[in-house]
DNA sequence: TGAAAATCTAAACATTTGTTAACGCTTTAA
DNA sequence: TTAAAGCGTTAACAAATGTTTAGATTTTCA
């Protein structure tokens, strides 16, 4: 629990007692490569914190095709946070792309944190703000940058992604076909 | 200040004294149609709450073209929130599309609220979560719905938008050209 | 280890979307 | 009140991106 402790400590002031209590409600869980952490249609009951490995978030469109909408890396929180907040059935699938070791924070822990931690709401605010900024940047890029430009700068958001994720998932994340990404790479030379 | 009072009351528990103090730091400001509320390049120093009117958020790409990335309606908070949080020069322009009456919340008020209000951080968390959900939905739609489908459902997000905003700005928001939107509408019949 | 699955690239063709130019209509503002 | 600006549509053409099919290579896992 060393990693999550450090991440939280960097965001809020929290006493050793508070931290001990908070983490006593959490537990470690491991997933094999390709395993599903969270299925669509189920109301999310937990948030994951990644100690090791990489997780992709994907959604299926009405035609049944998969779209990779996000990658989550080490030391990040991940969930279908939108549905988690709204107590709604999840739209997304969370899948381990490598063997994953993560900390599971059940919903009851989050709620306990908001109630009992002095800076619980602040922690929630900072995390929501963090992902808001990430999304804002994404949406902005969608308007002002071409797929090629977005491809060329993807490592700024996901360092080392090219060595950890198949190219066709990156294409999917960029909103283009793998064939088209192949073409764009060729142009780059 | 009746509207903002109601919106805040619906989000958190706040005493009459707290509310009085909070709003005493805020003030009403009016903008004419087409007037700019906030310019790019300036670190945002305030958040606006719209009593009346409609505001569009736009960004200029490197080629100098405008992209409408958001509309803000009555009873909503609006700012370049990402840059506001990060204390960075704004990327966006905020422009009144109608005569606007709004409440201005200076940064000092927000910071005061986080320090002094019992549920200040909770209010911040709920607002950040609200916009996170909005953005998540947008990003999701980008992957699984066509421009035409997004056009057909735009009133779910912006009620009455067609009577308040020129069509070419809606096209811009959807990420397509006005000519193309015109074509899509024709197909709809 | 070896067969099956996954991955990347390529070419040919199809579809979608953008660009330019033109026209009529409405709104704006001097 | 009237000239100018803004708006929505259309057509013809251009560019970007998707689809299908195929083949070569690498990875997976039984």
XYZ file of C-alpha atoms (C1' of nucleotides) in Angstrom:
438
model
C 0.000 0.000 0.000
C 3.081 2.197 -0.210
C 2.248 3.744 -3.569
C -1.325 4.778 -2.850
C -0.197 6.168 0.508
C 2.302 8.444 -1.226
C -0.159 9.591 -3.864
C -2.747 10.529 -1.248
C -0.175 12.207 0.972
C 0.823 14.376 -1.956
C -2.750 15.585 -2.390
C -4.040 16.270 1.135
C -3.010 16.573 4.761
C -3.904 13.321 6.422
C -2.897 11.973 9.827
C -1.258 8.578 10.237
C -4.366 7.349 12.014
C -6.660 8.487 9.244
C -4.442 6.889 6.632
C -4.291 3.639 8.597
C -8.067 3.502 8.850
C -8.577 4.404 5.212
C -6.215 1.740 3.936
C -7.476 -0.896 6.370
C -10.683 -0.965 4.322
C -8.788 -1.488 1.061
C -7.223 -4.655 -0.279
C -4.844 -5.845 -2.960
C -6.162 -7.710 -5.957
C -4.315 -9.225 -8.910
C -5.492 -9.707 -12.462
C -3.940 -11.681 -15.247
C -3.271 -10.234 -18.663
C -6.524 -9.843 -20.644
C -8.650 -10.354 -17.544
C -11.676 -8.115 -17.021
C -11.719 -5.990 -13.865
C -15.143 -4.494 -14.412
C -18.013 -5.368 -16.724
C -20.532 -3.041 -18.382
C -24.072 -3.179 -17.055
C -22.979 -3.468 -13.433
C -23.141 -0.483 -11.089
C -19.490 0.179 -10.185
C -18.898 -0.649 -6.530
C -15.186 0.092 -6.354
C -12.352 2.248 -7.580
C -9.035 0.694 -8.530
C -5.599 2.118 -7.886
C -2.896 0.603 -10.070
C 0.321 -0.510 -8.405
C 1.598 -2.358 -11.420
C 0.393 -2.971 -14.963
C -1.797 -1.160 -17.422
C -5.552 -1.128 -17.838
C -7.580 -0.141 -20.848
C -11.090 1.234 -20.738
C -13.286 0.312 -23.659
C -16.855 0.721 -24.785
C -18.907 -1.251 -27.285
C -20.960 0.685 -29.810
C -24.440 -0.415 -30.955
C -22.835 -2.319 -33.851
C -20.798 -4.291 -31.337
C -17.431 -2.791 -32.200
C -14.962 -2.021 -29.434
C -13.590 1.459 -28.833
C -10.626 2.003 -26.543
C -11.370 5.227 -24.748
C -8.632 5.321 -22.138
C -5.467 3.766 -20.742
C -4.716 3.810 -17.017
C -1.157 3.487 -15.806
C 0.709 2.891 -12.565
C -0.171 5.151 -9.615
C -3.488 6.203 -11.132
C -7.055 5.687 -9.965
C -9.403 4.094 -12.473
C -13.105 3.213 -12.672
C -16.134 4.089 -14.753
C -16.117 7.125 -12.522
C -19.083 8.771 -14.194
C -21.318 5.783 -13.537
C -19.751 5.263 -10.127
C -20.774 8.773 -9.086
C -24.258 8.443 -10.528
C -24.889 4.935 -9.193
C -25.654 3.876 -12.750
C -24.841 0.651 -14.602
C -21.393 0.956 -16.101
C -20.966 1.633 -19.810
C -17.341 0.638 -19.891
C -15.193 -2.457 -19.653
C -11.963 -2.344 -17.663
C -9.424 -4.815 -18.974
C -5.896 -5.627 -17.849
C -3.460 -5.331 -20.756
C -0.652 -6.698 -18.605
C -0.625 -8.600 -15.330
C -2.081 -6.035 -12.918
C -1.601 -5.541 -9.210
C -4.027 -3.000 -7.815
C -5.558 -1.636 -4.651
C -9.330 -1.990 -4.495
C -11.230 0.832 -2.787
C -14.821 -0.277 -2.225
C -17.556 2.338 -2.438
C -18.047 2.103 1.313
C -14.463 3.325 1.797
C -14.997 6.332 -0.463
C -18.147 7.247 1.418
C -16.403 6.717 4.756
C -13.610 8.992 3.557
C -16.019 11.785 2.658
C -17.657 11.461 6.079
C -14.708 10.875 8.365
C -11.551 12.278 6.813
C -10.884 15.927 7.581
C -9.903 16.510 3.954
C -11.947 13.727 2.360
C -13.980 16.036 0.161
C -10.836 17.895 -0.794
C -9.249 14.624 -1.941
C -12.376 13.883 -3.982
C -12.320 17.384 -5.394
C -8.670 17.175 -6.426
C -9.143 13.802 -8.095
C -12.239 14.991 -9.978
C -10.374 18.163 -10.973
C -7.405 16.122 -12.169
C -9.524 14.048 -14.499
C -11.501 17.095 -15.572
C -8.260 18.678 -16.731
C -7.287 15.513 -18.589
C -10.654 15.389 -20.352
C -10.649 19.092 -21.147
C -7.287 18.663 -22.814
C -8.574 15.706 -24.793
C -11.649 17.534 -26.004
C -9.588 20.581 -26.883
C -7.155 18.432 -28.884
C -10.043 16.878 -30.746
C -10.916 20.307 -32.107
C -7.566 21.846 -32.850
C -5.264 18.937 -33.704
C -5.324 16.356 -36.490
C -5.215 12.612 -35.760
C -1.596 12.624 -36.881
C -0.676 15.372 -34.449
C -2.508 13.547 -31.681
C -0.611 10.379 -32.501
C 2.698 12.183 -32.463
C 2.087 13.598 -29.001
C 0.439 10.599 -27.367
C 3.494 9.728 -25.297
C 3.088 13.026 -23.464
C -0.084 11.582 -21.953
C 0.865 7.910 -21.928
C 4.647 7.549 -21.572
C 6.091 4.390 -23.091
C 2.678 3.438 -24.490
C 4.192 2.148 -27.734
C 6.066 -0.582 -25.889
C 3.100 -1.696 -23.820
C 0.019 -1.517 -26.034
C -0.739 -2.896 -29.515
C -0.904 -0.219 -32.150
C -4.479 -0.971 -33.128
C -5.638 -0.017 -29.631
C -3.826 3.281 -29.938
C -5.581 3.820 -33.265
C -8.880 3.070 -31.575
C -8.087 5.574 -28.824
C -7.303 8.171 -31.482
C -10.633 7.456 -33.159
C -9.173 6.118 -36.399
C -8.773 2.682 -37.969
C -5.525 0.733 -37.553
C -5.105 0.810 -41.341
C -5.292 4.557 -41.315
C -2.812 4.881 -38.467
C -0.437 2.709 -40.451
C -0.743 5.164 -43.334
C -0.146 8.187 -41.106
C 3.014 6.655 -39.677
C 4.328 6.159 -43.177
C 3.747 9.833 -43.993
C 5.750 10.797 -40.910
C 9.056 9.828 -42.529
C -28.502 36.446 -6.265
C -31.561 34.261 -5.886
C -30.622 31.763 -8.570
C -27.094 31.013 -7.437
C -28.339 30.719 -3.860
C -30.787 28.018 -4.887
C -28.256 26.119 -6.954
C -25.746 26.054 -4.100
C -28.405 25.119 -1.546
C -29.318 22.154 -3.685
C -25.743 20.889 -3.605
C -24.577 21.326 -0.005
C -25.718 22.165 3.507
C -24.872 25.782 4.109
C -25.970 28.104 6.889
C -27.620 31.448 6.160
C -24.556 33.183 7.571
C -22.177 31.264 5.377
C -24.315 31.953 2.317
C -24.502 35.641 3.158
C -20.738 35.889 3.479
C -20.115 33.911 0.328
C -22.405 36.031 -1.800
C -21.208 39.298 -0.265
C -17.930 38.752 -2.128
C -19.724 38.219 -5.438
C -21.225 40.791 -7.747
C -23.516 41.088 -10.729
C -22.098 41.937 -14.126
C -23.833 42.469 -17.453
C -22.552 41.824 -20.935
C -24.005 42.847 -24.268
C -24.584 40.405 -27.078
C -21.263 39.425 -28.726
C -19.250 40.875 -25.868
C -16.225 38.915 -24.591
C -16.290 37.886 -20.920
C -12.865 36.307 -20.878
C -9.909 36.441 -23.245
C -7.343 33.742 -24.023
C -3.843 34.283 -22.688
C -5.067 35.666 -19.374
C -4.994 33.550 -16.201
C -8.672 33.202 -15.258
C -9.384 35.109 -12.069
C -13.102 34.432 -11.778
C -15.905 31.995 -12.369
C -19.178 33.159 -13.862
C -22.641 31.987 -12.912
C -25.267 32.746 -15.548
C -28.525 34.299 -14.413
C -29.695 35.120 -17.891
C -28.367 34.633 -21.388
C -26.124 32.147 -23.117
C -22.354 31.999 -23.385
C -20.236 30.134 -25.872
C -16.743 28.887 -25.231
C -14.454 28.869 -28.223
C -10.848 28.154 -29.060
C -8.708 29.264 -31.986
C -6.577 26.658 -33.727
C -3.067 27.363 -35.044
C -4.564 28.273 -38.444
C -6.675 30.914 -36.725
C -10.021 29.197 -37.180
C -12.583 29.307 -34.388
C -13.985 26.172 -32.778
C -17.018 26.352 -30.536
C -16.349 23.842 -27.795
C -19.180 24.542 -25.371
C -22.373 26.438 -24.636
C -23.236 27.546 -21.095
C -26.836 28.219 -20.152
C -28.803 29.785 -17.307
C -28.027 28.540 -13.795
C -24.678 27.095 -14.798
C -21.143 27.967 -13.744
C -18.711 28.714 -16.541
C -14.998 29.498 -16.888
C -11.919 28.043 -18.498
C -12.007 25.847 -15.432
C -9.003 23.780 -16.424
C -6.759 26.836 -16.666
C -8.446 28.380 -13.629
C -7.474 25.373 -11.511
C -3.955 25.257 -12.876
C -3.345 29.003 -12.691
C -2.462 28.922 -16.363
C -3.199 31.406 -19.149
C -6.603 30.632 -20.587
C -6.907 28.841 -23.920
C -10.516 29.760 -24.409
C -12.647 32.759 -25.211
C -15.946 33.242 -23.390
C -18.435 35.168 -25.484
C -22.001 36.280 -24.778
C -24.347 35.076 -27.520
C -27.203 37.046 -25.989
C -27.317 39.840 -23.464
C -25.950 38.168 -20.341
C -26.554 38.846 -16.674
C -24.197 36.886 -14.483
C -22.761 36.577 -11.012
C -19.001 36.976 -10.863
C -17.176 34.823 -8.309
C -13.592 36.079 -7.987
C -10.874 33.526 -7.296
C -10.511 34.916 -3.796
C -14.100 33.894 -3.071
C -13.520 30.345 -4.262
C -10.431 30.066 -2.083
C -12.272 31.606 0.843
C -15.040 29.046 0.345
C -12.628 26.121 0.414
C -11.091 27.504 3.624
C -14.102 28.748 5.523
C -17.229 26.933 4.381
C -17.943 23.690 6.216
C -18.804 22.011 2.923
C -16.703 24.163 0.619
C -14.611 21.306 -0.680
C -17.741 19.226 -1.116
C -19.256 21.958 -3.283
C -16.077 22.044 -5.338
C -16.092 18.281 -5.595
C -19.705 18.153 -6.758
C -19.156 20.832 -9.382
C -16.008 19.131 -10.692
C -17.856 15.810 -10.727
C -20.778 17.366 -12.581
C -18.576 18.627 -15.369
C -16.574 15.411 -15.378
C -19.791 13.521 -16.098
C -20.677 15.956 -18.865
C -17.270 15.547 -20.484
C -17.253 11.792 -20.086
C -20.554 11.669 -21.909
C -19.190 13.854 -24.667
C -16.093 11.763 -25.159
C -18.151 8.585 -25.112
C -20.506 9.997 -27.755
C -17.548 10.897 -29.920
C -16.642 7.220 -30.117
C -19.986 5.523 -30.423
C -22.243 8.008 -32.225
C -22.060 9.605 -35.657
C -22.176 13.388 -36.131
C -25.754 12.997 -37.313
C -26.782 11.130 -34.168
C -25.035 13.740 -32.069
C -26.885 16.485 -33.883
C -30.195 14.749 -33.385
C -29.695 14.491 -29.639
C -28.089 17.853 -28.972
C -31.220 19.309 -27.370
C -30.873 16.742 -24.577
C -27.756 18.600 -23.496
C -28.693 22.110 -24.658
C -32.475 22.533 -24.548
C -33.859 25.064 -27.024
C -30.398 25.544 -28.523
C -31.801 25.764 -32.058
C -33.724 28.912 -31.208
C -30.827 30.620 -29.499
C -27.681 29.794 -31.450
C -26.792 30.035 -35.163
C -26.557 26.667 -36.830
C -22.951 27.116 -37.886
C -21.914 27.283 -34.236
C -23.728 24.035 -33.557
C -21.879 22.506 -36.505
C -18.622 23.763 -35.023
C -19.505 22.231 -31.651
C -20.215 18.930 -33.383
C -16.848 19.115 -35.097
C -18.187 19.377 -38.639
C -18.531 22.160 -41.205
C -21.781 24.110 -41.536
C -22.085 22.854 -45.112
C -21.895 19.303 -43.919
C -24.477 19.846 -41.189
C -26.771 21.279 -43.814
C -26.372 18.040 -45.778
C -27.039 15.871 -42.736
C -30.239 17.713 -41.940
C -31.453 17.092 -45.476
C -30.816 13.356 -45.063
C -32.907 13.368 -41.912
C -36.157 13.710 -43.847
C 7.308 -27.226 -29.838
C 3.888 -26.278 -33.227
C -0.660 -24.786 -34.610
C -3.661 -20.976 -33.986
C -4.346 -16.315 -33.081
C -2.900 -11.680 -33.161
C -0.543 -7.980 -35.348
C 1.074 -4.792 -38.849
C 1.320 -3.300 -43.533
C -0.266 -2.693 -48.165
C -3.245 -1.863 -52.260
C -7.686 -0.934 -54.431
C -11.790 0.909 -53.951
C -15.876 3.209 -51.370
C -17.663 6.580 -48.341
C -17.536 10.520 -45.622
C -16.341 14.989 -44.939
C -14.073 19.341 -46.326
C -13.440 23.317 -49.768
C -14.790 26.707 -52.832
C -18.038 29.438 -55.010
C -22.556 31.098 -55.692
C -27.277 32.509 -54.439
C -31.202 34.209 -51.780
C -32.736 35.568 -47.476
C -32.490 37.848 -42.883
C -30.380 40.661 -39.504
C -27.535 44.441 -38.124
C -26.035 48.867 -37.674
C -24.749 53.389 -39.461
C -33.987 53.316 -44.196
C -30.641 51.215 -46.639
C -26.087 49.173 -47.403
C -23.348 45.737 -45.347
C -22.758 41.727 -42.855
C -24.319 37.329 -41.416
C -26.713 33.076 -42.308
C -28.294 28.705 -44.484
C -28.393 25.948 -48.625
C -26.726 23.854 -52.848
C -23.563 21.925 -56.333
C -19.093 20.401 -58.006
C -14.973 18.941 -56.843
C -10.979 17.568 -53.531
C -9.081 15.427 -49.560
C -9.324 12.483 -45.654
C -10.664 8.347 -43.827
C -13.005 3.770 -43.869
C -13.589 -1.123 -45.905
C -12.191 -5.247 -47.762
C -8.860 -8.446 -48.817
C -4.421 -10.337 -48.653
C 0.090 -11.580 -47.050
C 4.063 -11.699 -43.931
C 5.603 -11.761 -39.308
C 5.248 -12.282 -34.374
C 3.068 -13.882 -30.254
C 0.393 -17.023 -27.580
C -0.634 -21.074 -25.338
C -2.152 -25.944 -25.311
